[in-house]
Amino acid sequence: MAAERRQVAIVGAGFAGSLLARILAARGVDVVLLEKGSHPRFALGESSTPLANLALERLASRYGFEDLHQLATHGRWKRCHPELRCGLKRGFTFYHHELDQPYRPSPASRMLVAANPRASVADTHWLRADVDHHFVRQAVAAGADYRDRVTLREARSEPDGVRLVGARDGEALEIRARFVVDASGPAGFLAREIPIPSALRRLRTRSALLFGHFRGVRELAHVVDAPFVPGPYPDEWAAVHHLFAGGWCYSLRFDDGLTSAGALLAPVPRHRAVSALAARDPETAWASLLLRLPSLALQFGDAKAVRPVEYRPRVQHRLTRATGQHWAVLPHTFAFVDPLFSTGIAWSLIGVERLAGLFEEGPRSHPSGARLRAYDRLLNAEADQIDRLIAGAYSALGRFRLFAAQAQLYFAAVSWAEIRQRLGLTADPAWSGFLGADDAVLRGAVAESLRRVRRAAAARGADREGAAAGFEAWVRETIEPRNLAGLADPARGNLYPIDNLELIDRHELLGLDRDELDRLLPRIDGR
């Protein structure tokens, strides 16, 4: 059988691979999109963020894809695409639990950080089965050749491209592509076949995952005796994080009553029994973990799993390279650290934006070696940045005061990037390092914070509170040049709304005078 010749082959039809295929097809590139399974299908990675929505809006504007603009806020999504299930995400909610003790709300155990000023312009949780299927359909409508149920068994580098060998429904399949993009997920197909060496040892974060979808999950406020001080948004309409020593649980509510929930467990002695049980019986392990968290046990007491609870002994992966002469991998294939700060969707969309731009010289163009190397360098720096930030947070999971301070680095980085992008102050947002990976202040701050928070977490006895106070003070001082949101302010009691007055007061950080910023504020409020 003669091999088919294609300009671009994309392996993996999740939202990122499908979106890239759609962009290339719309620009006249001969692209084939290959999928191992079939849609609709379950996928993890459900919580979007403002930086993800900005990437959607840029792609919508650049390529004329109106649906991407509609999917960039909860209000537009519900109005224009009610058939695609989603959830309202107003921000990030964190609760600290002591194992075997009921939850008690207080500023020492609760933090809310708003990501948007109101529900109509809020972020979303993506029901990935619906959203990914939509992206595939749009890729096909744009002219991409989509083939599902494809099993690839070999990739061979050739002087003028890559030869892919496999089968579809038992029929032999062979494709010679000038360029291949691997969007197949953790340490994907090309990593195994080229091969690309693993860099897993570079990652400082280690966690296992229990997860499922449930109905009938109650709100925490309804099962806790003590009252909650009103926050900047309803607590549960957010990415909700339940923190405890050595791990954390997430809860993402969808508008139709579905809840995506799971637990990330570090490899520490207190969780070994649960992890060992999870390898044999994930549902029993989930129930066992909830018994250690009495308030969560009440939340999930009447809940029913709508799909079997699953277990993954390790969620991290990392490759050494993101590009070659005739290939590239998207961010989620290159590396994944942990879902703690919802980095996945945004980083994936930015990766799509970058690779799409590399093909913009014309239908027969091929990304140059220099530009591919720049893409590789940036993904490596960003993977390091994400890992250091999350590893520092993991070291503080048992000490909420330290965790809350460490999290301010994340919120300073994303709010700085978001506001500058919304105001038009970033020349090329797609190539601006994610989470400040190329920022002179933030890059060094995240690296130094990992060392400092670990030292503070190790303090004992009389040094314990002094170490925490010292770390808080260091964070407050360090993020000041990038702190547009009034973060790390003890007077706020760990409740952080969207505060335009605070932003105006900090206008000099943006290089603007007060009147200039005041005139530009509608770009932020309107989203």
Short mmCIF file of C-alpha atoms in Angstrom, two decimals:
data_model
loop_
_atom_site.label_atom_id
_atom_site.label_comp_id
_atom_site.label_asym_id
_atom_site.label_seq_id
_atom_site.Cartn_x
_atom_site.Cartn_y
_atom_site.Cartn_z
CA MET A 1 0.00 0.00 0.00
CA ALA A 2 1.36 3.39 -0.99
CA ALA A 3 1.71 5.89 1.83
CA GLU A 4 -0.58 8.91 1.83
CA ARG A 5 1.25 12.22 1.64
CA ARG A 6 0.11 15.03 3.92
CA GLN A 7 1.50 18.40 4.87
CA VAL A 8 0.62 18.06 8.57
CA ALA A 9 -0.54 15.15 10.70
CA ILE A 10 -1.87 15.83 14.20
CA VAL A 11 -2.02 12.88 16.59
CA GLY A 12 -4.72 13.29 19.23
CA ALA A 13 -8.12 14.97 18.88
CA GLY A 14 -8.61 16.56 22.26
CA PHE A 15 -9.54 20.23 22.22
CA ALA A 16 -5.96 21.38 21.57
CA GLY A 17 -5.18 19.02 18.69
CA SER A 18 -8.58 19.62 17.12
CA LEU A 19 -8.27 23.39 17.41
CA LEU A 20 -4.84 23.38 15.77
CA ALA A 21 -6.18 21.15 12.98
CA ARG A 22 -9.07 23.56 12.45
CA ILE A 23 -6.77 26.58 12.24
CA LEU A 24 -4.42 24.92 9.76
CA ALA A 25 -7.26 23.58 7.63
CA ALA A 26 -8.93 27.00 7.53
CA ARG A 27 -5.65 28.43 6.22
CA GLY A 28 -5.46 25.89 3.42
CA VAL A 29 -3.04 23.42 4.98
CA ASP A 30 -3.60 19.77 4.08
CA VAL A 31 -4.00 18.35 7.60
CA VAL A 32 -5.07 14.95 8.88
CA LEU A 33 -6.27 14.60 12.48
CA LEU A 34 -5.81 11.12 13.99
CA GLU A 35 -7.64 9.93 17.10
CA LYS A 36 -7.18 6.65 18.95
CA GLY A 37 -10.71 6.64 20.37
CA SER A 38 -13.92 8.28 19.23
CA HIS A 39 -15.98 11.25 20.32
CA PRO A 40 -17.72 12.04 22.56
CA ARG A 41 -15.36 10.66 25.19
CA PHE A 42 -14.41 11.40 28.79
CA ALA A 43 -11.38 13.59 29.48
CA LEU A 44 -9.90 15.32 32.51
CA GLY A 45 -8.66 18.90 32.62
CA GLU A 46 -11.90 20.81 33.08
CA SER A 47 -11.23 24.13 34.79
CA SER A 48 -10.54 27.21 32.66
CA THR A 49 -8.95 30.50 33.73
CA PRO A 50 -8.80 34.12 32.52
CA LEU A 51 -5.58 33.48 30.59
CA ALA A 52 -7.25 30.59 28.77
CA ASN A 53 -10.19 32.81 27.88
CA LEU A 54 -7.89 35.52 26.57
CA ALA A 55 -6.19 32.95 24.33
CA LEU A 56 -9.61 31.87 23.03
CA GLU A 57 -10.51 35.48 22.27
CA ARG A 58 -7.23 36.11 20.44
CA LEU A 59 -7.68 32.97 18.35
CA ALA A 60 -11.28 33.94 17.62
CA SER A 61 -10.19 37.35 16.40
CA ARG A 62 -7.18 36.16 14.40
CA TYR A 63 -8.90 33.31 12.57
CA GLY A 64 -12.54 34.45 12.53
CA PHE A 65 -13.82 31.64 14.79
CA GLU A 66 -16.84 33.22 16.46
CA ASP A 67 -17.57 30.19 18.65
CA LEU A 68 -14.24 30.62 20.45
CA HIS A 69 -15.24 34.13 21.47
CA GLN A 70 -18.59 32.81 22.66
CA LEU A 71 -16.93 30.10 24.76
CA ALA A 72 -14.61 32.58 26.49
CA THR A 73 -17.11 33.70 29.18
CA HIS A 74 -19.85 31.87 31.02
CA GLY A 75 -22.54 34.33 29.96
CA ARG A 76 -21.75 34.13 26.23
CA TRP A 77 -21.32 30.35 26.44
CA LYS A 78 -24.78 29.81 28.00
CA ARG A 79 -26.43 32.20 25.58
CA CYS A 80 -24.82 30.88 22.39
CA HIS A 81 -23.97 27.22 23.11
CA PRO A 82 -26.41 25.84 25.70
CA GLU A 83 -25.95 22.39 24.16
CA LEU A 84 -22.37 22.27 25.51
CA ARG A 85 -22.36 21.58 29.23
CA CYS A 86 -20.23 23.82 31.42
CA GLY A 87 -19.98 25.17 34.95
CA LEU A 88 -19.71 28.65 36.41
CA LYS A 89 -16.25 29.47 37.77
CA ARG A 90 -15.98 32.72 39.69
CA GLY A 91 -12.53 32.12 41.13
CA PHE A 92 -10.42 29.85 43.34
CA THR A 93 -11.71 28.62 46.70
CA PHE A 94 -9.37 26.98 49.23
CA TYR A 95 -10.34 25.27 52.50
CA HIS A 96 -7.90 23.76 54.98
CA HIS A 97 -9.00 20.56 56.74
CA GLU A 98 -7.43 18.79 59.68
CA LEU A 99 -7.65 15.05 59.12
CA ASP A 100 -10.36 13.36 61.21
CA GLN A 101 -11.80 16.74 62.27
CA PRO A 102 -14.87 18.60 60.96
CA TYR A 103 -14.13 21.73 58.98
CA ARG A 104 -14.33 25.07 60.81
CA PRO A 105 -14.46 28.18 58.57
CA SER A 106 -12.15 31.06 59.46
CA PRO A 107 -9.55 33.25 57.75
CA ALA A 108 -7.00 30.71 58.98
CA SER A 109 -8.69 27.91 57.02
CA ARG A 110 -10.39 29.59 54.03
CA MET A 111 -9.20 31.71 51.10
CA LEU A 112 -11.20 32.97 48.12
CA VAL A 113 -9.56 34.72 45.16
CA ALA A 114 -11.95 36.13 42.57
CA ALA A 115 -11.05 35.72 38.90
CA ASN A 116 -13.85 37.91 37.51
CA PRO A 117 -16.22 40.62 38.72
CA ARG A 118 -19.58 38.96 37.90
CA ALA A 119 -21.13 35.76 36.61
CA SER A 120 -21.82 36.96 33.06
CA VAL A 121 -18.11 37.40 32.32
CA ALA A 122 -16.95 34.52 34.52
CA ASP A 123 -14.68 31.64 33.63
CA THR A 124 -16.02 28.15 33.09
CA HIS A 125 -15.52 24.48 33.84
CA TRP A 126 -15.53 22.53 30.60
CA LEU A 127 -17.47 19.26 30.33
CA ARG A 128 -14.75 17.87 28.14
CA ALA A 129 -16.86 15.20 26.44
CA ASP A 130 -19.04 17.99 25.02
CA VAL A 131 -16.36 20.60 24.40
CA ASP A 132 -13.81 18.30 22.76
CA HIS A 133 -16.50 16.87 20.48
CA HIS A 134 -17.47 20.39 19.46
CA PHE A 135 -13.87 21.23 18.59
CA VAL A 136 -13.57 18.09 16.47
CA ARG A 137 -16.76 18.90 14.56
CA GLN A 138 -15.49 22.40 13.88
CA ALA A 139 -12.17 21.04 12.63
CA VAL A 140 -14.00 18.78 10.19
CA ALA A 141 -16.18 21.67 9.04
CA ALA A 142 -13.01 23.69 8.34
CA GLY A 143 -11.66 20.93 6.09
CA ALA A 144 -9.50 18.78 8.37
CA ASP A 145 -9.45 15.07 7.47
CA TYR A 146 -10.51 13.49 10.77
CA ARG A 147 -10.04 9.80 11.39
CA ASP A 148 -10.93 8.13 14.66
CA ARG A 149 -10.29 4.59 15.92
CA VAL A 150 -6.71 4.84 14.64
CA THR A 151 -3.94 2.81 16.24
CA LEU A 152 -0.44 4.02 15.40
CA ARG A 153 2.41 1.63 16.03
CA GLU A 154 5.40 3.32 14.41
CA ALA A 155 6.82 6.75 13.59
CA ARG A 156 9.93 6.96 11.43
CA SER A 157 11.91 10.14 10.87
CA GLU A 158 12.75 10.69 7.20
CA PRO A 159 14.70 13.44 5.42
CA ASP A 160 11.53 15.24 4.34
CA GLY A 161 9.17 14.45 7.24
CA VAL A 162 7.78 11.66 9.41
CA ARG A 163 6.23 8.38 8.31
CA LEU A 164 3.34 7.17 10.50
CA VAL A 165 2.38 3.50 10.32
CA GLY A 166 -0.69 1.95 11.90
CA ALA A 167 -4.23 0.82 11.26
CA ARG A 168 -7.81 2.00 11.36
CA ASP A 169 -10.49 -0.58 12.13
CA GLY A 170 -8.09 -3.31 11.10
CA GLU A 171 -7.15 -1.69 7.79
CA ALA A 172 -3.49 -0.74 7.31
CA LEU A 173 -2.73 2.96 7.43
CA GLU A 174 0.49 4.71 6.38
CA ILE A 175 0.95 8.48 6.21
CA ARG A 176 4.03 10.47 5.18
CA ALA A 177 3.68 13.94 6.70
CA ARG A 178 6.05 16.85 6.25
CA PHE A 179 5.31 17.81 9.85
CA VAL A 180 3.72 15.98 12.81
CA VAL A 181 2.20 17.52 15.94
CA ASP A 182 1.71 15.22 18.90
CA ALA A 183 -1.37 16.23 20.87
CA SER A 184 -2.00 12.76 22.27
CA GLY A 185 -1.42 13.61 25.92
CA PRO A 186 0.94 12.34 28.62
CA ALA A 187 4.35 11.49 27.15
CA GLY A 188 2.55 10.86 23.87
CA PHE A 189 2.97 8.71 20.80
CA LEU A 190 6.07 10.43 19.39
CA ALA A 191 7.80 10.24 22.76
CA ARG A 192 7.61 6.47 22.58
CA GLU A 193 8.43 6.08 18.90
CA ILE A 194 11.14 8.63 18.07
CA PRO A 195 11.94 8.27 21.04
CA ILE A 196 12.08 11.40 23.19
CA PRO A 197 13.82 10.77 26.53
CA SER A 198 11.84 11.38 29.69
CA ALA A 199 12.73 14.24 32.04
CA LEU A 200 10.44 13.00 34.78
CA ARG A 201 13.29 13.07 37.29
CA ARG A 202 13.45 16.85 36.91
CA LEU A 203 9.98 17.25 38.41
CA ARG A 204 9.83 18.01 42.11
CA THR A 205 6.09 17.34 42.38
CA ARG A 206 4.79 13.81 43.02
CA SER A 207 1.09 12.94 43.29
CA ALA A 208 -1.41 10.17 42.62
CA LEU A 209 -5.00 10.83 41.56
CA LEU A 210 -8.42 9.40 42.50
CA PHE A 211 -11.24 10.91 40.43
CA GLY A 212 -14.82 10.60 39.26
CA HIS A 213 -18.02 12.39 38.30
CA PHE A 214 -20.85 12.55 40.82
CA ARG A 215 -24.41 13.81 41.28
CA GLY A 216 -26.00 14.92 44.52
CA VAL A 217 -22.94 16.56 46.08
CA ARG A 218 -23.99 19.08 48.74
CA GLU A 219 -22.36 22.46 49.37
CA LEU A 220 -19.85 22.63 52.19
CA ALA A 221 -21.70 25.52 53.83
CA HIS A 222 -24.77 23.27 54.14
CA VAL A 223 -22.96 20.62 56.19
CA VAL A 224 -20.83 22.85 58.45
CA ASP A 225 -22.29 24.20 61.67
CA ALA A 226 -20.35 27.48 61.84
CA PRO A 227 -21.33 30.37 59.51
CA PHE A 228 -19.23 31.48 56.54
CA VAL A 229 -18.25 35.13 56.24
CA PRO A 230 -19.58 36.26 52.83
CA GLY A 231 -16.85 36.22 50.19
CA PRO A 232 -16.44 37.93 46.81
CA TYR A 233 -18.53 35.17 45.16
CA PRO A 234 -20.50 32.05 46.22
CA ASP A 235 -17.84 29.66 47.51
CA GLU A 236 -18.82 26.59 45.50
CA TRP A 237 -19.08 28.27 42.09
CA ALA A 238 -15.34 28.12 41.68
CA ALA A 239 -12.48 25.70 41.45
CA VAL A 240 -12.81 24.40 45.01
CA HIS A 241 -9.74 22.99 46.76
CA HIS A 242 -9.92 21.06 50.03
CA LEU A 243 -6.39 20.99 51.45
CA PHE A 244 -5.04 18.62 54.07
CA ALA A 245 -1.63 17.36 55.14
CA GLY A 246 -0.11 15.53 52.19
CA GLY A 247 -2.90 16.04 49.70
CA TRP A 248 -5.93 17.90 48.46
CA CYS A 249 -9.36 17.30 46.91
CA TYR A 250 -10.98 19.26 44.12
CA SER A 251 -14.63 19.89 43.38
CA LEU A 252 -15.90 21.45 40.14
CA ARG A 253 -19.65 22.03 39.82
CA PHE A 254 -21.36 22.00 36.45
CA ASP A 255 -24.56 23.89 35.79
CA ASP A 256 -26.60 20.70 35.30
CA GLY A 257 -25.85 19.33 38.78
CA LEU A 258 -22.85 17.19 37.85
CA THR A 259 -19.72 17.52 40.02
CA SER A 260 -16.23 16.53 38.93
CA ALA A 261 -14.26 15.60 42.03
CA GLY A 262 -11.01 13.93 42.88
CA ALA A 263 -8.10 13.72 45.28
CA LEU A 264 -4.39 14.28 44.71
CA LEU A 265 -2.19 12.43 47.20
CA ALA A 266 1.51 12.98 47.76
CA PRO A 267 3.61 9.83 48.38
CA VAL A 268 3.79 10.33 52.16
CA PRO A 269 3.34 7.66 54.85
CA ARG A 270 -0.09 8.86 56.00
CA HIS A 271 -1.55 8.16 52.55
CA ARG A 272 0.15 4.89 51.68
CA ALA A 273 -2.79 2.76 52.82
CA VAL A 274 -5.25 4.74 50.68
CA SER A 275 -2.94 4.62 47.65
CA ALA A 276 -2.40 0.86 48.05
CA LEU A 277 -6.16 0.32 48.31
CA ALA A 278 -6.79 2.61 45.33
CA ALA A 279 -4.64 0.43 43.10
CA ARG A 280 -7.03 -2.47 43.80
CA ASP A 281 -10.37 -0.78 44.47
CA PRO A 282 -10.58 2.95 43.64
CA GLU A 283 -14.19 3.40 44.82
CA THR A 284 -13.48 1.93 48.26
CA ALA A 285 -10.30 4.03 48.48
CA TRP A 286 -12.31 7.19 47.70
CA ALA A 287 -14.81 6.33 50.45
CA SER A 288 -11.93 5.58 52.83
CA LEU A 289 -10.33 8.95 52.16
CA LEU A 290 -13.61 10.80 52.74
CA LEU A 291 -13.87 9.17 56.18
CA ARG A 292 -10.66 11.03 57.11
CA LEU A 293 -12.34 14.28 56.02
CA PRO A 294 -15.66 14.29 57.94
CA SER A 295 -17.13 17.43 56.36
CA LEU A 296 -16.41 16.14 52.86
CA ALA A 297 -17.96 12.82 53.85
CA LEU A 298 -21.15 14.75 54.65
CA GLN A 299 -20.95 16.63 51.35
CA PHE A 300 -20.69 13.36 49.42
CA GLY A 301 -22.90 11.33 51.74
CA ASP A 302 -25.84 11.13 49.30
CA ALA A 303 -23.81 11.55 46.11
CA LYS A 304 -23.85 8.92 43.38
CA ALA A 305 -20.95 8.27 41.04
CA VAL A 306 -22.10 8.54 37.41
CA ARG A 307 -18.96 6.79 36.20
CA PRO A 308 -16.61 4.46 38.09
CA VAL A 309 -14.02 6.14 40.29
CA GLU A 310 -10.58 5.75 38.72
CA TYR A 311 -7.03 5.82 40.05
CA ARG A 312 -3.77 6.93 38.49
CA PRO A 313 -0.69 6.20 40.59
CA ARG A 314 1.15 9.17 39.12
CA VAL A 315 -0.13 12.13 37.14
CA GLN A 316 3.20 13.78 36.35
CA HIS A 317 5.12 13.40 33.11
CA ARG A 318 7.87 15.42 31.45
CA LEU A 319 9.85 15.11 28.22
CA THR A 320 13.32 16.47 27.48
CA ARG A 321 12.38 17.96 24.08
CA ALA A 322 9.31 19.61 22.61
CA THR A 323 10.44 19.86 18.98
CA GLY A 324 12.49 18.27 16.23
CA GLN A 325 13.13 19.11 12.58
CA HIS A 326 9.76 17.77 11.45
CA TRP A 327 7.74 17.50 14.65
CA ALA A 328 6.50 19.29 17.76
CA VAL A 329 4.45 18.36 20.80
CA LEU A 330 1.76 20.44 22.44
CA PRO A 331 2.22 21.43 26.10
CA HIS A 332 0.11 18.68 27.67
CA THR A 333 2.06 16.06 25.74
CA PHE A 334 5.34 17.69 26.75
CA ALA A 335 4.67 17.97 30.48
CA PHE A 336 2.02 17.88 33.16
CA VAL A 337 2.62 18.64 36.81
CA ASP A 338 -0.62 18.75 38.81
CA PRO A 339 -4.07 20.39 38.51
CA LEU A 340 -3.63 22.45 41.68
CA PHE A 341 -3.76 25.88 39.99
CA SER A 342 -5.73 24.94 36.84
CA THR A 343 -2.82 25.57 34.48
CA GLY A 344 -3.65 22.91 31.88
CA ILE A 345 -6.24 24.50 29.57
CA ALA A 346 -4.52 27.87 29.42
CA TRP A 347 -1.08 26.40 28.70
CA SER A 348 -2.51 24.11 26.01
CA LEU A 349 -4.31 26.96 24.25
CA ILE A 350 -1.21 29.13 24.34
CA GLY A 351 0.74 26.23 22.81
CA VAL A 352 -1.83 25.98 20.00
CA GLU A 353 -1.54 29.73 19.45
CA ARG A 354 2.24 29.51 19.17
CA LEU A 355 2.35 26.55 16.80
CA ALA A 356 -0.41 27.98 14.63
CA GLY A 357 1.63 31.14 14.27
CA LEU A 358 4.64 29.17 13.09
CA PHE A 359 2.67 28.00 10.05
CA GLU A 360 1.47 31.44 9.04
CA GLU A 361 3.88 32.04 6.17
CA GLY A 362 1.58 30.18 3.79
CA PRO A 363 -0.03 26.78 3.16
CA ARG A 364 3.26 25.17 2.17
CA SER A 365 5.28 26.73 4.94
CA HIS A 366 7.19 24.70 7.46
CA PRO A 367 8.20 25.99 10.90
CA SER A 368 11.86 26.91 10.84
CA GLY A 369 14.42 25.32 13.10
CA ALA A 370 15.11 28.56 14.96
CA ARG A 371 11.44 29.16 15.70
CA LEU A 372 10.92 25.59 16.80
CA ARG A 373 13.89 25.86 19.14
CA ALA A 374 12.37 29.00 20.67
CA TYR A 375 9.15 27.06 21.26
CA ASP A 376 11.14 24.25 22.89
CA ARG A 377 13.06 26.61 25.18
CA LEU A 378 9.90 28.34 26.34
CA LEU A 379 8.03 25.11 27.10
CA ASN A 380 10.99 23.86 29.13
CA ALA A 381 11.14 27.11 31.13
CA GLU A 382 7.38 27.06 31.70
CA ALA A 383 7.34 23.45 32.84
CA ASP A 384 10.05 24.29 35.38
CA GLN A 385 8.08 27.32 36.55
CA ILE A 386 4.84 25.38 37.02
CA ASP A 387 6.65 22.58 38.83
CA ARG A 388 8.50 24.85 41.26
CA LEU A 389 5.32 26.74 42.08
CA ILE A 390 3.27 23.60 42.74
CA ALA A 391 6.07 21.77 44.57
CA GLY A 392 6.27 24.73 46.95
CA ALA A 393 2.52 24.60 47.49
CA TYR A 394 2.65 20.85 48.18
CA SER A 395 5.30 21.38 50.85
CA ALA A 396 2.84 23.72 52.59
CA LEU A 397 -0.36 21.64 52.33
CA GLY A 398 -0.38 20.94 56.06
CA ARG A 399 0.24 24.59 56.98
CA PHE A 400 -2.49 26.80 55.51
CA ARG A 401 -0.73 30.01 56.43
CA LEU A 402 2.26 28.99 54.34
CA PHE A 403 0.10 27.66 51.52
CA ALA A 404 -1.89 30.89 51.28
CA ALA A 405 1.35 32.88 51.02
CA GLN A 406 2.82 30.54 48.39
CA ALA A 407 -0.38 30.78 46.33
CA GLN A 408 0.03 34.56 46.13
CA LEU A 409 2.91 34.00 43.70
CA TYR A 410 0.54 32.23 41.30
CA PHE A 411 -2.16 34.88 41.60
CA ALA A 412 0.35 37.72 41.21
CA ALA A 413 1.72 36.11 38.03
CA VAL A 414 -1.64 35.43 36.38
CA SER A 415 -3.26 38.73 37.35
CA TRP A 416 -0.21 40.65 36.09
CA ALA A 417 -0.35 38.81 32.76
CA GLU A 418 -4.13 39.08 32.43
CA ILE A 419 -4.39 42.79 33.15
CA ARG A 420 -1.50 43.70 30.87
CA GLN A 421 -3.00 41.63 28.08
CA ARG A 422 -6.48 43.11 28.51
CA LEU A 423 -5.03 46.62 28.46
CA GLY A 424 -3.02 45.89 25.31
CA LEU A 425 0.34 46.34 27.06
CA THR A 426 1.81 42.96 26.03
CA ALA A 427 3.26 43.01 22.52
CA ASP A 428 2.93 39.28 21.78
CA PRO A 429 0.90 37.55 24.53
CA ALA A 430 1.24 34.03 23.11
CA TRP A 431 5.03 34.20 23.39
CA SER A 432 5.06 35.86 26.79
CA GLY A 433 6.28 33.23 29.23
CA PHE A 434 3.44 31.44 31.04
CA LEU A 435 3.32 32.19 34.80
CA GLY A 436 6.16 34.65 34.38
CA ALA A 437 8.64 32.05 33.13
CA ASP A 438 10.51 34.79 31.26
CA ASP A 439 9.79 37.60 33.74
CA ALA A 440 12.82 38.95 35.60
CA VAL A 441 10.87 39.27 38.86
CA LEU A 442 8.56 36.26 38.78
CA ARG A 443 10.98 33.68 37.41
CA GLY A 444 13.45 34.22 40.22
CA ALA A 445 10.72 34.64 42.84
CA VAL A 446 9.19 31.23 42.15
CA ALA A 447 12.57 29.50 42.28
CA GLU A 448 13.53 31.20 45.54
CA SER A 449 10.10 30.63 47.05
CA LEU A 450 10.44 26.86 46.76
CA ARG A 451 13.54 26.95 48.93
CA ARG A 452 12.04 29.36 51.44
CA VAL A 453 8.65 27.68 51.85
CA ARG A 454 10.26 24.29 52.39
CA ARG A 455 12.47 25.76 55.08
CA ALA A 456 9.48 27.44 56.75
CA ALA A 457 7.42 24.23 56.58
CA ALA A 458 10.23 22.34 58.32
CA ALA A 459 10.33 24.77 61.26
CA ARG A 460 9.20 23.33 64.58
CA GLY A 461 8.42 24.51 68.09
CA ALA A 462 9.04 28.14 68.91
CA ASP A 463 10.37 28.84 65.41
CA ARG A 464 7.21 27.68 63.66
CA GLU A 465 5.12 30.87 63.68
CA GLY A 466 8.12 33.12 63.22
CA ALA A 467 9.14 31.18 60.12
CA ALA A 468 5.60 31.51 58.72
CA ALA A 469 5.51 35.25 59.39
CA GLY A 470 8.91 35.67 57.77
CA PHE A 471 7.81 33.78 54.66
CA GLU A 472 4.63 35.86 54.38
CA ALA A 473 6.65 39.06 54.62
CA TRP A 474 9.08 37.86 51.98
CA VAL A 475 6.24 36.98 49.58
CA ARG A 476 4.55 40.33 50.16
CA GLU A 477 7.75 42.23 49.38
CA THR A 478 8.76 40.01 46.46
CA ILE A 479 5.50 40.22 44.51
CA GLU A 480 5.07 43.97 45.07
CA PRO A 481 6.40 44.96 41.59
CA ARG A 482 3.79 42.65 40.02
CA ASN A 483 0.99 42.91 42.58
CA LEU A 484 -1.88 44.62 40.75
CA ALA A 485 -4.65 42.94 42.76
CA GLY A 486 -3.86 43.88 46.36
CA LEU A 487 -2.71 40.36 47.18
CA ALA A 488 -0.98 39.23 50.37
CA ASP A 489 -2.83 41.89 52.38
CA PRO A 490 -3.53 40.66 55.95
CA ALA A 491 -6.38 43.16 56.27
CA ARG A 492 -8.40 41.27 53.64
CA GLY A 493 -8.77 38.15 55.75
CA ASN A 494 -7.89 35.91 52.79
CA LEU A 495 -10.86 37.20 50.75
CA TYR A 496 -9.74 38.84 47.50
CA PRO A 497 -12.39 40.44 45.25
CA ILE A 498 -11.80 42.11 41.90
CA ASP A 499 -10.87 45.62 43.06
CA ASN A 500 -10.48 48.27 40.36
CA LEU A 501 -9.73 50.96 42.92
CA GLU A 502 -6.76 48.92 44.09
CA LEU A 503 -5.65 48.55 40.48
CA ILE A 504 -5.91 52.29 39.86
CA ASP A 505 -3.85 52.97 42.97
CA ARG A 506 -1.15 50.71 41.52
CA HIS A 507 -1.15 52.35 38.08
CA GLU A 508 2.58 53.13 38.20
CA LEU A 509 3.41 49.40 38.14
CA LEU A 510 1.91 49.34 34.64
CA GLY A 511 3.77 52.44 33.48
CA LEU A 512 0.49 54.38 33.19
CA ASP A 513 -0.78 57.47 34.90
CA ARG A 514 -4.05 57.33 36.83
CA ASP A 515 -6.15 58.94 34.11
CA GLU A 516 -4.78 56.64 31.39
CA LEU A 517 -5.65 53.57 33.42
CA ASP A 518 -9.08 54.92 34.29
CA ARG A 519 -9.85 55.31 30.56
CA LEU A 520 -8.71 51.75 29.85
CA LEU A 521 -10.69 50.09 32.64
CA PRO A 522 -13.67 49.15 30.39
CA ARG A 523 -11.34 46.69 28.65
CA ILE A 524 -11.05 44.88 31.96
CA ASP A 525 -14.62 45.16 33.23
CA GLY A 526 -16.21 44.16 29.92
CA ARG A 527 -13.99 41.11 29.38
#
